[in-house]
Structures are given as structure tokens and as C-alpha cells.
DNA sequence: CGTCAGGTTGATTAGGATCAACACAGGTGG
DNA sequence: CCACCTGTGTTGATCCTAATCAACCTGACG
């Protein structure tokens, strides 16, 4: 993936234009954002932001996957969020990061200097409303994950994670096709950190689900789901 | 606690005026909110909102404690947030609740009809900015709790919960006094649901901490902490 | 005095962590 | 070309923390 692509010249070409923080901006607002933006790329495994460091920029994931995580003194790690294309990084109004953000695949960000972006938010209701909407969506997602971390079994955690990936990565694809194929953006270790498990437990649960025919593995990263209804039953879905 | 108090007449008397969603409002904005607001009270144990129900109102906790929680089909429950005085209930832009909200002590709310509040937010930057700020704070708190739920031991969970209560309920009190006294707003069961544990494990950990002298119990709800530094060491604090 | 909700404590179990060995793919350098 | 290494993943054996099952305690209240 070359760093310079058509959407870098023009926001209207941007693949995530309609889902990102700028989704509800008017053409003139977009022109202004366009003039402020710059792109940054990170290789898989590279840190995007360290907890405790100054945050000079905010940005949107254009391609790739990153994780928001926190380390404990003794090395225990918990991933608190997956950042997929259209997700926003950074908190306006805060100048010091309180999480680590790490690129888990190659990542391209559409960035803004933090001060400039904050000014823009201050004078652009479309932008501040969208920020609020996205923050509330993230809050819902975080709370959903609290249910998973606090109460679900290892098997339910894996099934829930896979169904979340299906929901987030197959948008507008053939929905009625029974066989759903997804690519796992995370290693076993990164999944373990996200699900509050160990690598070994993740691996074992994949093996069990494979043996039961609920998932089919092609290599370590390509996965297909013969029946999403069947897998959904394994998520321990809530009462709603 | 009588339902009609002085702050019901005048926002300037309100005990949470400077911390709530209206904290940054100008006097004229406050007058308008004042004219829209109404108070509701809920007895301990009563539901404030059911998942799936229509949300006709939003509001701020003026006194008492409520929990945000979610039930699974088989009865497993996870509490996703504690609502203490000044916390906000409800999501503008959504008309159906996706969580249960329950009063765990007697609760008084300062409410607004949802539509009226949404209009007010739309035309009052002070209010929408404050909403964003509060949503981002809640997001940080939710992520902090994900670390607790995913990676901490039962002992660390209890210690972290107690230190969180200390932080949230002793504001402006004698800080240099060694002996900190707090009142537990939750039953053992509610704490278990918040911490992803069982009642029995919560009870046992309290017994252990008591035996070790890290906490002193007076009845079931009154607790004092001889040394907050010592208790802090038990929280498994993160690397930051 | 009996009942009941909330809490404690003990005995046992089980799910996932830990420790350990091995498999496999992709580089790298002789 | 192959030997070697390293990062990633799988599988097995064992251990341990917290869940489960169960009995009992305590105080409030009719």
C-alpha cells in the first residue's frame, strides 16, 4: 500500500468519508479540514502513542488496525479498544495520553495538529456533534465489553469477538451468503489481551470451535463461518 | 430526605451545580434549564429505566446512587457504571434504553424531557461541549474498569473499588487526615456485579482485608481505611 | 417469635492460568 | 541448498483462583 493515494488529495475520494468524524461536515467545512490534514503511516507492531506522552495530534484510522491498551506494573496487559478504519484517536482537551496505542497491522492515519483541530471543533457544530455521537458509541462499545470481560466464559468471549468482527468488517457485502469469510487482524496474543484471556486459552477455544464445525480455519488468519446463526448462539447474548 | 428542597427552586443552591452537565452554563442558559427541569425520586431498589424501553427523559443524579447494568438470558448480571451525584443519565439522540438503570439507594434526579433537552443542547455550545467532556470522562472510566475486569485479581478488584469510592466521595474533605471513612453505597451483591465476582468472593476478600488491618468495618456499610497508601498498594495500579 | 433479606464461612469443584514441549513458517547467512 | 533461528501457534499436564453448593449468622420488622 503506497502512502500517497488518491484520497490524500481529495476527501471526497476517502474510503471512510461517510463514517469518520468528518461524516456530517458540509463541503466548506471539509475544504478547511482538507487543508489541515496530513497522513502518517505506521508499520505493524509500531507504537502510535505512549501513555504519559504528550499528544500533539489527533486522527482517524484510514486503513489498518490499531489497539488501545494499558499495561500494569507486572506486565499484565488489557486491550481496551480496537481501532478499525473510521475510528478516531485522541481526546481533544487532553494533552497527555493515558493509554498506549499500537499498530497491529500496517496503519495509515489522517491526522490533525491537536490545537488546530480543537479550534475547528469549537467553531464547527457539525464536528462537535459528531464527536459526541462517536464518543457515546464508543462508550456503548466499552460497556458491552465490560459484560464480556466480567461475565462471559472463554468460549463466549471468542464467539462474541468473532461476531463483532463480522459486524464491523462486512458492511454492504453479500449479507445473504451463508458462508461469511473474515480476516483476523490480531495475533492470538492480541486477542487474548483484548478478551482478558491467555494465548493458550484462545488457541484451545479456536481448536474446539473448529472441531465442532462452527468455524473453518484457512491458515492462522483466514477464517470462515459456515453459519453465523449457530455462532451467534455461542455468544451468550444478552436478554435484549 | 424530603423531595422538595431549596435547590429545586433555584439552580444556584444546587449541591452539584458546578460538577453536572450544566457546570459551564451561563446565567441566562441556567435560567432556561431551570424552567425546563423537574425532579423525580426513586426508592432504593426501584428501576429508573429498563433496557428496551422508550427513554422519555434525561437527567442528573442529585442525591443517592444508581447503577447501570445489563442482564444476560441466564441471569448473569454485569454492572457497567455507578451513577453518583452529578452523573448524567440518558443519551441524547437515542430513544430506546439499552441498559437497565436501578436506584440502589434512594435517588433524586433532576430531569428534562428528552426532546427539549436535545434542542437545548443543539443551540447551547456550552452544554454540548460539557456533554462531550462528560462522555469522554465516562469512556475513560469504562476503560479503566475493563482493565479491572479483564486482568485484576479479586483482592485487587476490591481494593481498586474502595479507592475509587474514596476518590469520588471525599472531595474537599480533610485530606491530610490519615483515617478515611467512607460509606459503602452498594450491597455485597451489587459490588459483586460491578466487579465481575460472586457475593461470596466479595465477602471473603472483605474478611481478609479486615483481618490484615487494611480496612476496619463498622457494621456492614461503614468502613474506615487506616492507611490509604497501604490500600493503594493492593490495587495493582498500572504502570503510569 | 418467626420470617426474610443480606451477609459470612466452610467444603468442594471447575474453568482458565501456568508451565512445558513441540510444530510450523519465514528469514538469514554460511 | 540447507542449517539455524525466531516469532507465532498448538497441545498436554498440572495448579490455583474464584465459582458453586451448602450451612449458618445477624438484624430488621411484622
Short mmCIF file of C-alpha atoms (C1' of nucleotides) in Angstrom, two decimals:
data_model
loop_
_atom_site.label_atom_id
_atom_site.label_comp_id
_atom_site.label_asym_id
_atom_site.label_seq_id
_atom_site.Cartn_x
_atom_site.Cartn_y
_atom_site.Cartn_z
CA UNK A 1 0.00 0.00 0.00
CA UNK A 2 1.70 3.19 -1.15
CA UNK A 3 1.44 6.09 1.28
CA UNK A 4 0.23 8.55 -1.35
CA UNK A 5 -3.17 7.66 -2.74
CA UNK A 6 -5.99 9.48 -4.39
CA UNK A 7 -7.89 10.17 -1.17
CA UNK A 8 -4.92 12.08 0.13
CA UNK A 9 -5.59 14.70 -2.49
CA UNK A 10 -9.31 14.92 -2.01
CA UNK A 11 -11.54 13.99 0.92
CA UNK A 12 -14.35 13.04 -1.45
CA UNK A 13 -12.27 10.04 -2.54
CA UNK A 14 -11.71 8.95 1.04
CA UNK A 15 -12.95 5.42 1.72
CA UNK A 16 -14.17 6.30 5.20
CA UNK A 17 -15.51 9.75 4.43
CA UNK A 18 -19.08 8.88 5.44
CA UNK A 19 -18.24 7.11 8.71
CA UNK A 20 -15.45 9.19 10.23
CA UNK A 21 -15.51 12.24 12.45
CA UNK A 22 -15.99 14.40 9.35
CA UNK A 23 -19.04 12.41 8.19
CA UNK A 24 -21.56 15.18 8.77
CA UNK A 25 -19.41 18.09 7.65
CA UNK A 26 -20.56 20.49 4.93
CA UNK A 27 -18.44 20.92 1.77
CA UNK A 28 -16.91 24.18 3.01
CA UNK A 29 -16.04 22.64 6.36
CA UNK A 30 -14.49 19.72 4.53
CA UNK A 31 -12.33 22.05 2.48
CA UNK A 32 -10.93 23.54 5.66
CA UNK A 33 -10.27 20.14 7.23
CA UNK A 34 -8.72 19.05 3.95
CA UNK A 35 -6.20 21.88 4.16
CA UNK A 36 -5.27 20.97 7.75
CA UNK A 37 -4.88 17.23 7.38
CA UNK A 38 -1.73 15.21 6.87
CA UNK A 39 -1.15 11.48 6.64
CA UNK A 40 1.04 9.28 8.79
CA UNK A 41 1.82 5.61 8.36
CA UNK A 42 2.89 3.10 10.96
CA UNK A 43 4.23 -0.39 10.40
CA UNK A 44 2.69 -3.38 12.11
CA UNK A 45 3.93 -3.57 15.70
CA UNK A 46 4.92 0.08 15.94
CA UNK A 47 3.64 2.33 18.74
CA UNK A 48 1.40 5.19 17.66
CA UNK A 49 1.16 6.77 21.09
CA UNK A 50 2.60 6.05 24.54
CA UNK A 51 0.75 6.52 27.79
CA UNK A 52 2.20 9.55 29.55
CA UNK A 53 3.49 11.16 26.36
CA UNK A 54 2.33 14.45 25.00
CA UNK A 55 -0.33 14.09 22.29
CA UNK A 56 0.47 16.55 19.56
CA UNK A 57 -2.12 15.25 17.16
CA UNK A 58 -5.48 13.58 16.82
CA UNK A 59 -6.52 11.48 13.87
CA UNK A 60 -8.68 8.93 12.13
CA UNK A 61 -7.70 5.41 11.10
CA UNK A 62 -7.92 5.27 7.30
CA UNK A 63 -6.61 1.74 6.87
CA UNK A 64 -5.28 -1.00 9.12
CA UNK A 65 -5.95 -1.91 12.74
CA UNK A 66 -4.62 -0.49 16.00
CA UNK A 67 -5.29 -1.28 19.66
CA UNK A 68 -5.81 0.90 22.70
CA UNK A 69 -4.20 -0.77 25.69
CA UNK A 70 -2.90 -0.36 29.19
CA UNK A 71 -0.04 -2.10 30.96
CA UNK A 72 0.21 -2.97 34.64
CA UNK A 73 3.50 -2.77 36.53
CA UNK A 74 3.98 -6.53 36.44
CA UNK A 75 3.35 -6.77 32.71
CA UNK A 76 -0.32 -7.76 32.65
CA UNK A 77 -1.91 -6.08 29.67
CA UNK A 78 -5.52 -5.27 28.80
CA UNK A 79 -6.65 -4.05 25.40
CA UNK A 80 -9.49 -1.58 25.82
CA UNK A 81 -10.43 -0.96 22.23
CA UNK A 82 -9.87 -1.97 18.65
CA UNK A 83 -9.33 0.88 16.24
CA UNK A 84 -10.57 -0.01 12.76
CA UNK A 85 -10.90 2.27 9.72
CA UNK A 86 -13.03 5.37 10.53
CA UNK A 87 -12.25 5.20 14.28
CA UNK A 88 -10.87 8.30 15.95
CA UNK A 89 -7.66 8.51 18.01
CA UNK A 90 -7.03 11.14 20.62
CA UNK A 91 -9.03 13.24 23.02
CA UNK A 92 -9.48 16.93 22.38
CA UNK A 93 -8.87 18.85 25.58
CA UNK A 94 -6.29 16.42 26.93
CA UNK A 95 -2.65 16.87 26.14
CA UNK A 96 -1.22 13.74 27.75
CA UNK A 97 -2.13 10.25 26.57
CA UNK A 98 -3.33 7.84 29.24
CA UNK A 99 -3.29 4.75 27.02
CA UNK A 100 -0.82 3.11 24.69
CA UNK A 101 -1.97 2.92 21.09
CA UNK A 102 -0.24 0.31 18.93
CA UNK A 103 -0.47 -0.51 15.23
CA UNK A 104 -1.21 -4.23 14.95
CA UNK A 105 -1.21 -4.21 11.15
CA UNK A 106 0.23 -1.53 8.88
CA UNK A 107 -1.81 1.57 9.67
CA UNK A 108 -2.46 4.84 7.87
CA UNK A 109 -3.86 7.77 9.86
CA UNK A 110 -5.44 11.01 8.70
CA UNK A 111 -4.05 13.43 11.28
CA UNK A 112 -4.61 16.96 12.53
CA UNK A 113 -2.50 19.04 14.89
CA UNK A 114 -4.39 18.91 18.15
CA UNK A 115 -4.65 22.67 18.71
CA UNK A 116 -5.90 23.31 15.20
CA UNK A 117 -8.44 20.53 15.47
CA UNK A 118 -9.69 21.79 18.83
CA UNK A 119 -10.25 25.25 17.37
CA UNK A 120 -12.07 23.71 14.45
CA UNK A 121 -14.30 21.68 16.81
CA UNK A 122 -15.03 24.84 18.78
CA UNK A 123 -16.40 26.68 15.77
CA UNK A 124 -17.99 23.77 13.88
CA UNK A 125 -21.15 22.37 15.50
CA UNK A 126 -21.29 19.56 12.92
CA UNK A 127 -17.92 18.41 14.14
CA UNK A 128 -18.59 18.69 17.87
CA UNK A 129 -21.93 16.92 17.49
CA UNK A 130 -20.25 14.13 15.56
CA UNK A 131 -17.52 13.90 18.20
CA UNK A 132 -20.20 13.49 20.88
CA UNK A 133 -22.01 10.86 18.85
CA UNK A 134 -18.80 8.89 18.32
CA UNK A 135 -17.80 9.20 21.98
CA UNK A 136 -21.20 7.85 23.05
CA UNK A 137 -20.92 4.98 20.57
CA UNK A 138 -17.51 4.12 21.97
CA UNK A 139 -18.93 4.28 25.47
CA UNK A 140 -21.63 1.79 24.50
CA UNK A 141 -18.99 -0.49 22.97
CA UNK A 142 -16.81 -0.23 26.08
CA UNK A 143 -19.77 -1.15 28.31
CA UNK A 144 -20.67 -4.05 26.06
CA UNK A 145 -17.09 -5.25 26.51
CA UNK A 146 -17.37 -4.89 30.29
CA UNK A 147 -20.14 -7.50 30.18
CA UNK A 148 -17.87 -9.76 28.15
CA UNK A 149 -14.87 -9.30 30.45
CA UNK A 150 -16.80 -9.60 33.68
CA UNK A 151 -19.26 -12.37 32.98
CA UNK A 152 -18.66 -14.38 29.80
CA UNK A 153 -16.85 -17.72 29.52
CA UNK A 154 -13.78 -18.15 27.31
CA UNK A 155 -15.92 -19.81 24.63
CA UNK A 156 -18.47 -16.99 24.70
CA UNK A 157 -15.71 -14.40 24.57
CA UNK A 158 -14.23 -15.87 21.39
CA UNK A 159 -17.64 -16.23 19.73
CA UNK A 160 -18.58 -12.66 20.67
CA UNK A 161 -15.27 -11.34 19.37
CA UNK A 162 -15.73 -13.11 16.04
CA UNK A 163 -19.31 -11.86 15.63
CA UNK A 164 -18.15 -8.33 16.46
CA UNK A 165 -15.54 -8.63 13.71
CA UNK A 166 -18.19 -9.86 11.28
CA UNK A 167 -20.41 -6.89 12.12
CA UNK A 168 -17.60 -4.36 11.84
CA UNK A 169 -15.81 -5.64 8.74
CA UNK A 170 -18.58 -6.92 6.48
CA UNK A 171 -20.56 -3.81 5.64
CA UNK A 172 -22.51 -3.82 2.43
CA UNK A 173 -21.09 -7.21 1.47
CA UNK A 174 -23.28 -10.08 0.34
CA UNK A 175 -25.29 -10.45 3.53
CA UNK A 176 -27.41 -13.39 2.43
CA UNK A 177 -24.42 -15.51 1.59
CA UNK A 178 -24.33 -18.16 4.29
CA UNK A 179 -20.56 -18.60 4.29
CA UNK A 180 -19.02 -15.50 5.88
CA UNK A 181 -15.28 -15.01 5.49
CA UNK A 182 -13.27 -12.73 7.72
CA UNK A 183 -9.58 -11.99 8.23
CA UNK A 184 -8.36 -11.88 11.81
CA UNK A 185 -6.48 -8.60 12.26
CA UNK A 186 -4.99 -9.75 15.57
CA UNK A 187 -2.49 -12.36 16.68
CA UNK A 188 -3.55 -14.89 19.32
CA UNK A 189 -1.72 -12.80 21.87
CA UNK A 190 -3.52 -9.58 20.92
CA UNK A 191 -6.87 -11.40 21.03
CA UNK A 192 -6.00 -12.74 24.49
CA UNK A 193 -5.22 -9.23 25.71
CA UNK A 194 -8.48 -7.95 24.29
CA UNK A 195 -10.58 -10.75 25.79
CA UNK A 196 -8.95 -10.98 29.20
CA UNK A 197 -7.59 -14.47 28.47
CA UNK A 198 -4.22 -16.13 27.85
CA UNK A 199 -2.79 -17.13 24.45
CA UNK A 200 -3.26 -20.79 25.32
CA UNK A 201 -6.92 -20.44 26.17
CA UNK A 202 -7.60 -18.51 22.96
CA UNK A 203 -5.82 -21.19 20.94
CA UNK A 204 -7.71 -24.01 22.65
CA UNK A 205 -11.09 -22.36 22.10
CA UNK A 206 -10.31 -21.88 18.41
CA UNK A 207 -9.45 -25.57 18.22
CA UNK A 208 -12.70 -26.57 19.90
CA UNK A 209 -14.85 -24.31 17.70
CA UNK A 210 -13.02 -25.68 14.65
CA UNK A 211 -13.56 -29.28 15.75
CA UNK A 212 -17.26 -28.55 16.22
CA UNK A 213 -17.51 -27.07 12.74
CA UNK A 214 -18.59 -23.64 13.97
CA UNK A 215 -15.58 -22.07 12.28
CA UNK A 216 -13.23 -23.15 9.48
CA UNK A 217 -9.61 -22.01 9.62
CA UNK A 218 -7.52 -21.46 6.49
CA UNK A 219 -4.06 -20.73 7.80
CA UNK A 220 -3.94 -18.75 11.04
CA UNK A 221 -5.59 -15.56 9.89
CA UNK A 222 -8.31 -16.52 7.39
CA UNK A 223 -11.49 -17.76 8.90
CA UNK A 224 -14.88 -18.65 7.57
CA UNK A 225 -18.13 -19.08 9.41
CA UNK A 226 -20.48 -21.67 7.90
CA UNK A 227 -23.44 -20.44 9.94
CA UNK A 228 -23.40 -17.10 11.69
CA UNK A 229 -26.67 -18.01 13.39
CA UNK A 230 -25.01 -21.02 15.01
CA UNK A 231 -22.02 -18.95 16.14
CA UNK A 232 -24.31 -16.24 17.47
CA UNK A 233 -25.90 -18.82 19.78
CA UNK A 234 -22.48 -19.34 21.37
CA UNK A 235 -22.00 -15.68 22.29
CA UNK A 236 -24.23 -15.87 25.38
CA UNK A 237 -26.11 -12.90 24.01
CA UNK A 238 -27.89 -10.70 26.49
CA UNK A 239 -31.58 -10.68 27.22
CA UNK A 240 -32.47 -7.77 24.96
CA UNK B 1 -34.93 13.41 52.70
CA UNK B 2 -37.89 15.49 51.61
CA UNK B 3 -38.42 15.66 47.85
CA UNK B 4 -38.84 19.43 47.79
CA UNK B 5 -35.72 21.28 48.81
CA UNK B 6 -34.26 24.69 48.27
CA UNK B 7 -32.25 23.71 45.21
CA UNK B 8 -35.45 22.76 43.46
CA UNK B 9 -36.37 26.39 43.41
CA UNK B 10 -33.06 27.73 42.31
CA UNK B 11 -30.15 26.10 40.50
CA UNK B 12 -27.66 28.30 42.33
CA UNK B 13 -28.49 26.38 45.51
CA UNK B 14 -27.92 23.04 43.80
CA UNK B 15 -25.23 20.95 45.56
CA UNK B 16 -23.88 19.60 42.27
CA UNK B 17 -24.24 22.75 40.22
CA UNK B 18 -20.50 23.00 39.48
CA UNK B 19 -19.95 19.36 38.51
CA UNK B 20 -23.03 18.43 36.49
CA UNK B 21 -23.84 18.78 32.81
CA UNK B 22 -24.84 22.40 33.47
CA UNK B 23 -21.50 23.23 35.12
CA UNK B 24 -20.26 25.56 32.37
CA UNK B 25 -23.59 27.22 31.55
CA UNK B 26 -24.01 30.98 31.66
CA UNK B 27 -26.62 32.54 33.96
CA UNK B 28 -29.12 33.04 31.11
CA UNK B 29 -28.69 29.45 29.95
CA UNK B 30 -29.19 28.30 33.51
CA UNK B 31 -32.43 30.24 33.75
CA UNK B 32 -33.74 28.38 30.71
CA UNK B 33 -32.68 24.98 32.05
CA UNK B 34 -34.19 25.95 35.38
CA UNK B 35 -37.56 26.48 33.73
CA UNK B 36 -37.42 23.10 31.98
CA UNK B 37 -36.27 20.93 34.85
CA UNK B 38 -38.35 18.76 37.13
CA UNK B 39 -37.40 16.43 39.95
CA UNK B 40 -38.10 12.74 40.32
CA UNK B 41 -37.39 10.48 43.25
CA UNK B 42 -36.87 6.74 43.32
CA UNK B 43 -36.74 4.48 46.33
CA UNK B 44 -33.83 2.12 46.91
CA UNK B 45 -34.26 -0.95 44.72
CA UNK B 46 -36.58 0.70 42.21
CA UNK B 47 -35.85 0.66 38.47
CA UNK B 48 -35.21 4.04 36.89
CA UNK B 49 -35.03 2.75 33.35
CA UNK B 50 -35.44 -0.63 31.64
CA UNK B 51 -33.39 -1.83 28.70
CA UNK B 52 -35.63 -1.79 25.63
CA UNK B 53 -38.00 0.85 26.99
CA UNK B 54 -38.53 4.24 25.50
CA UNK B 55 -36.48 6.96 27.22
CA UNK B 56 -38.67 9.99 27.62
CA UNK B 57 -36.24 11.90 29.77
CA UNK B 58 -32.61 12.50 30.57
CA UNK B 59 -31.34 13.68 33.92
CA UNK B 60 -28.67 14.21 36.51
CA UNK B 61 -28.29 12.39 39.82
CA UNK B 62 -28.71 14.98 42.56
CA UNK B 63 -28.52 12.62 45.50
CA UNK B 64 -28.20 8.88 46.02
CA UNK B 65 -26.58 6.12 43.98
CA UNK B 66 -27.78 4.22 40.91
CA UNK B 67 -26.22 1.51 38.76
CA UNK B 68 -26.11 0.96 35.01
CA UNK B 69 -26.34 -2.75 34.32
CA UNK B 70 -27.07 -5.43 31.78
CA UNK B 71 -28.61 -8.87 32.21
CA UNK B 72 -27.82 -12.00 30.24
CA UNK B 73 -30.52 -14.51 29.33
CA UNK B 74 -29.44 -16.93 32.05
CA UNK B 75 -29.42 -14.26 34.74
CA UNK B 76 -25.75 -13.32 34.83
CA UNK B 77 -25.53 -9.62 35.52
CA UNK B 78 -22.79 -7.06 34.98
CA UNK B 79 -22.87 -3.54 36.34
CA UNK B 80 -21.26 -1.16 33.87
CA UNK B 81 -21.28 2.03 35.84
CA UNK B 82 -22.01 3.65 39.15
CA UNK B 83 -24.09 6.81 38.99
CA UNK B 84 -23.21 9.14 41.85
CA UNK B 85 -24.38 12.73 42.39
CA UNK B 86 -23.59 14.92 39.32
CA UNK B 87 -23.55 11.95 36.93
CA UNK B 88 -25.79 12.11 33.87
CA UNK B 89 -28.38 9.52 32.83
CA UNK B 90 -29.57 9.05 29.27
CA UNK B 91 -28.23 9.51 25.80
CA UNK B 92 -29.43 12.37 23.64
CA UNK B 93 -30.20 11.10 20.17
CA UNK B 94 -31.29 7.67 21.31
CA UNK B 95 -34.89 6.97 22.19
CA UNK B 96 -34.59 3.39 23.45
CA UNK B 97 -32.56 2.47 26.51
CA UNK B 98 -30.02 -0.33 26.06
CA UNK B 99 -29.20 -0.72 29.76
CA UNK B 100 -31.13 -1.11 32.96
CA UNK B 101 -30.66 1.71 35.44
CA UNK B 102 -31.52 0.91 39.05
CA UNK B 103 -31.61 3.03 42.19
CA UNK B 104 -29.51 1.27 44.83
CA UNK B 105 -30.17 3.88 47.49
CA UNK B 106 -32.95 6.47 47.49
CA UNK B 107 -32.25 8.64 44.46
CA UNK B 108 -33.31 12.10 43.39
CA UNK B 109 -32.91 13.10 39.75
CA UNK B 110 -33.00 16.49 38.08
CA UNK B 111 -34.81 15.61 34.84
CA UNK B 112 -35.52 17.12 31.45
CA UNK B 113 -37.86 15.90 28.72
CA UNK B 114 -35.53 14.36 26.17
CA UNK B 115 -36.73 16.36 23.15
CA UNK B 116 -36.49 19.67 24.98
CA UNK B 117 -33.04 18.84 26.26
CA UNK B 118 -31.83 17.82 22.80
CA UNK B 119 -33.00 21.15 21.38
CA UNK B 120 -31.26 22.96 24.19
CA UNK B 121 -28.03 21.03 23.51
CA UNK B 122 -28.33 21.88 19.82
CA UNK B 123 -28.36 25.61 20.44
CA UNK B 124 -26.09 25.80 23.51
CA UNK B 125 -22.40 25.14 22.79
CA UNK B 126 -21.59 25.26 26.50
CA UNK B 127 -23.93 22.35 27.01
CA UNK B 128 -22.79 20.23 24.06
CA UNK B 129 -19.14 20.80 24.96
CA UNK B 130 -19.83 19.75 28.53
CA UNK B 131 -21.73 16.68 27.28
CA UNK B 132 -18.70 15.70 25.20
CA UNK B 133 -16.36 16.24 28.10
CA UNK B 134 -18.51 14.10 30.40
CA UNK B 135 -18.89 11.36 27.77
CA UNK B 136 -15.12 11.22 27.34
CA UNK B 137 -14.61 11.08 31.11
CA UNK B 138 -17.07 8.20 31.32
CA UNK B 139 -15.26 6.48 28.46
CA UNK B 140 -12.00 6.75 30.38
CA UNK B 141 -13.70 5.35 33.48
CA UNK B 142 -15.21 2.47 31.48
CA UNK B 143 -11.80 1.61 30.01
CA UNK B 144 -10.19 1.77 33.44
CA UNK B 145 -12.83 -0.73 34.57
CA UNK B 146 -12.07 -3.00 31.59
CA UNK B 147 -8.54 -3.37 32.97
CA UNK B 148 -10.00 -4.27 36.35
CA UNK B 149 -12.47 -6.79 34.94
CA UNK B 150 -10.06 -8.39 32.50
CA UNK B 151 -6.84 -8.59 34.47
CA UNK B 152 -7.12 -7.87 38.18
CA UNK B 153 -7.43 -10.44 40.98
CA UNK B 154 -10.38 -10.45 43.38
CA UNK B 155 -8.26 -8.75 46.05
CA UNK B 156 -7.10 -6.05 43.62
CA UNK B 157 -10.66 -5.53 42.43
CA UNK B 158 -11.93 -4.84 45.95
CA UNK B 159 -9.02 -2.54 46.77
CA UNK B 160 -9.48 -0.64 43.50
CA UNK B 161 -13.21 -0.30 44.10
CA UNK B 162 -12.65 1.09 47.59
CA UNK B 163 -10.03 3.58 46.40
CA UNK B 164 -12.37 4.68 43.61
CA UNK B 165 -15.07 5.32 46.21
CA UNK B 166 -12.61 7.31 48.30
CA UNK B 167 -11.69 9.42 45.30
CA UNK B 168 -15.29 10.01 44.26
CA UNK B 169 -16.91 10.62 47.63
CA UNK B 170 -14.30 12.54 49.62
CA UNK B 171 -13.97 15.82 47.77
CA UNK B 172 -12.76 18.80 49.74
CA UNK B 173 -12.81 16.84 52.99
CA UNK B 174 -9.86 16.79 55.36
CA UNK B 175 -7.38 15.18 53.01
CA UNK B 176 -4.45 15.04 55.40
CA UNK B 177 -6.40 13.09 57.98
CA UNK B 178 -4.94 9.61 57.85
CA UNK B 179 -8.13 7.78 58.81
CA UNK B 180 -10.50 7.94 55.84
CA UNK B 181 -14.12 6.97 56.45
CA UNK B 182 -16.48 6.00 53.65
CA UNK B 183 -19.98 4.60 53.41
CA UNK B 184 -20.49 1.71 51.01
CA UNK B 185 -23.43 2.62 48.79
CA UNK B 186 -23.73 -0.95 47.48
CA UNK B 187 -24.71 -4.32 48.91
CA UNK B 188 -22.26 -7.22 48.61
CA UNK B 189 -24.32 -8.45 45.67
CA UNK B 190 -24.19 -5.10 43.84
CA UNK B 191 -20.43 -4.91 44.41
CA UNK B 192 -20.05 -8.44 43.05
CA UNK B 193 -21.97 -7.47 39.91
CA UNK B 194 -19.82 -4.39 39.48
CA UNK B 195 -16.54 -6.24 39.97
CA UNK B 196 -17.31 -9.39 37.98
CA UNK B 197 -17.22 -11.56 41.12
CA UNK B 198 -19.66 -13.52 43.29
CA UNK B 199 -21.11 -12.38 46.61
CA UNK B 200 -19.08 -15.00 48.44
CA UNK B 201 -15.78 -13.87 46.96
CA UNK B 202 -16.53 -10.23 47.80
CA UNK B 203 -17.39 -11.20 51.36
CA UNK B 204 -14.25 -13.30 51.75
CA UNK B 205 -11.99 -10.55 50.43
CA UNK B 206 -13.52 -8.04 52.84
CA UNK B 207 -12.83 -10.51 55.66
CA UNK B 208 -9.22 -10.92 54.58
CA UNK B 209 -8.58 -7.18 54.24
CA UNK B 210 -10.19 -6.66 57.64
CA UNK B 211 -8.05 -9.37 59.24
CA UNK B 212 -4.95 -7.76 57.74
CA UNK B 213 -5.93 -4.36 59.15
CA UNK B 214 -6.15 -2.70 55.75
CA UNK B 215 -9.78 -1.82 56.40
CA UNK B 216 -11.94 -1.52 59.53
CA UNK B 217 -15.62 -2.40 59.27
CA UNK B 218 -18.27 -0.79 61.46
CA UNK B 219 -21.45 -2.66 60.64
CA UNK B 220 -21.79 -3.72 57.02
CA UNK B 221 -21.80 -0.33 55.37
CA UNK B 222 -19.43 1.90 57.32
CA UNK B 223 -15.80 1.41 56.56
CA UNK B 224 -12.62 3.19 57.51
CA UNK B 225 -9.23 2.98 55.94
CA UNK B 226 -6.32 3.43 58.37
CA UNK B 227 -3.81 3.99 55.58
CA UNK B 228 -4.91 4.79 52.06
CA UNK B 229 -1.30 4.42 50.91
CA UNK B 230 -1.29 0.81 52.11
CA UNK B 231 -4.61 0.07 50.42
CA UNK B 232 -3.43 1.73 47.22
CA UNK B 233 -0.57 -0.75 47.06
CA UNK B 234 -3.14 -3.55 46.89
CA UNK B 235 -4.89 -2.16 43.81
CA UNK B 236 -2.29 -3.48 41.37
CA UNK B 237 -2.03 0.01 39.98
CA UNK B 238 -0.92 0.37 36.40
CA UNK B 239 2.49 1.42 35.21
CA UNK B 240 1.68 5.09 34.72
"C1'" DC C 1 -41.40 -15.05 68.00
"C1'" DG C 2 -40.95 -16.23 63.16
"C1'" DT C 3 -39.59 -14.71 58.78
"C1'" DC C 4 -36.71 -12.89 55.44
"C1'" DA C 5 -33.05 -10.28 53.17
"C1'" DG C 6 -28.38 -9.64 53.43
"C1'" DG C 7 -24.02 -11.41 54.92
"C1'" DT C 8 -20.36 -14.82 56.44
"C1'" DT C 9 -17.84 -19.02 56.40
"C1'" DG C 10 -16.68 -23.83 55.05
"C1'" DA C 11 -16.13 -27.71 51.62
"C1'" DT C 12 -15.71 -28.92 47.03
"C1'" DT C 13 -15.44 -28.17 42.08
"C1'" DA C 14 -14.19 -26.32 37.72
"C1'" DG C 15 -12.52 -23.12 34.33
"C1'" DG C 16 -8.80 -20.99 32.91
"C1'" DA C 17 -3.80 -19.91 34.17
"C1'" DT C 18 0.68 -21.61 34.27
"C1'" DC C 19 4.49 -24.42 32.98
"C1'" DA C 20 6.37 -27.07 29.37
"C1'" DA C 21 7.24 -29.30 24.98
"C1'" DC C 22 6.76 -29.20 20.31
"C1'" DA C 23 5.13 -27.65 15.42
"C1'" DC C 24 5.46 -24.64 11.66
"C1'" DA C 25 6.64 -20.82 8.52
"C1'" DG C 26 9.65 -17.36 7.09
"C1'" DG C 27 14.00 -15.29 7.07
"C1'" DT C 28 19.14 -15.24 7.12
"C1'" DG C 29 23.62 -16.48 6.40
"C1'" DG C 30 27.19 -19.95 5.56
"C1'" DC D 1 20.66 -25.51 -0.78
"C1'" DC D 2 20.32 -26.36 3.77
"C1'" DA D 3 21.11 -25.47 8.80
"C1'" DC D 4 19.63 -22.40 12.07
"C1'" DC D 5 16.95 -19.09 14.36
"C1'" DT D 6 12.95 -16.63 15.78
"C1'" DG D 7 8.21 -15.43 16.24
"C1'" DT D 8 3.78 -17.43 16.39
"C1'" DG D 9 0.73 -21.04 17.40
"C1'" DT D 10 -0.81 -25.67 19.27
"C1'" DT D 11 -1.34 -29.19 22.64
"C1'" DG D 12 -0.63 -31.62 27.09
"C1'" DA D 13 -0.08 -31.82 32.28
"C1'" DT D 14 -0.73 -29.62 36.43
"C1'" DC D 15 -2.07 -25.96 39.54
"C1'" DC D 16 -4.80 -22.38 41.61
"C1'" DT D 17 -8.22 -18.82 42.00
"C1'" DA D 18 -12.70 -17.94 42.24
"C1'" DA D 19 -17.30 -20.29 41.42
"C1'" DT D 20 -20.55 -23.27 43.28
"C1'" DC D 21 -23.06 -25.63 46.79
"C1'" DA D 22 -24.35 -25.51 51.44
"C1'" DA D 23 -24.96 -24.25 56.25
"C1'" DC D 24 -25.42 -20.82 59.37
"C1'" DC D 25 -25.49 -15.99 61.30
"C1'" DT D 26 -27.46 -11.33 62.11
"C1'" DG D 27 -30.62 -7.68 62.42
"C1'" DA D 28 -34.93 -5.56 60.95
"C1'" DC D 29 -39.67 -5.94 61.02
"C1'" DG D 30 -44.42 -7.70 61.17
#
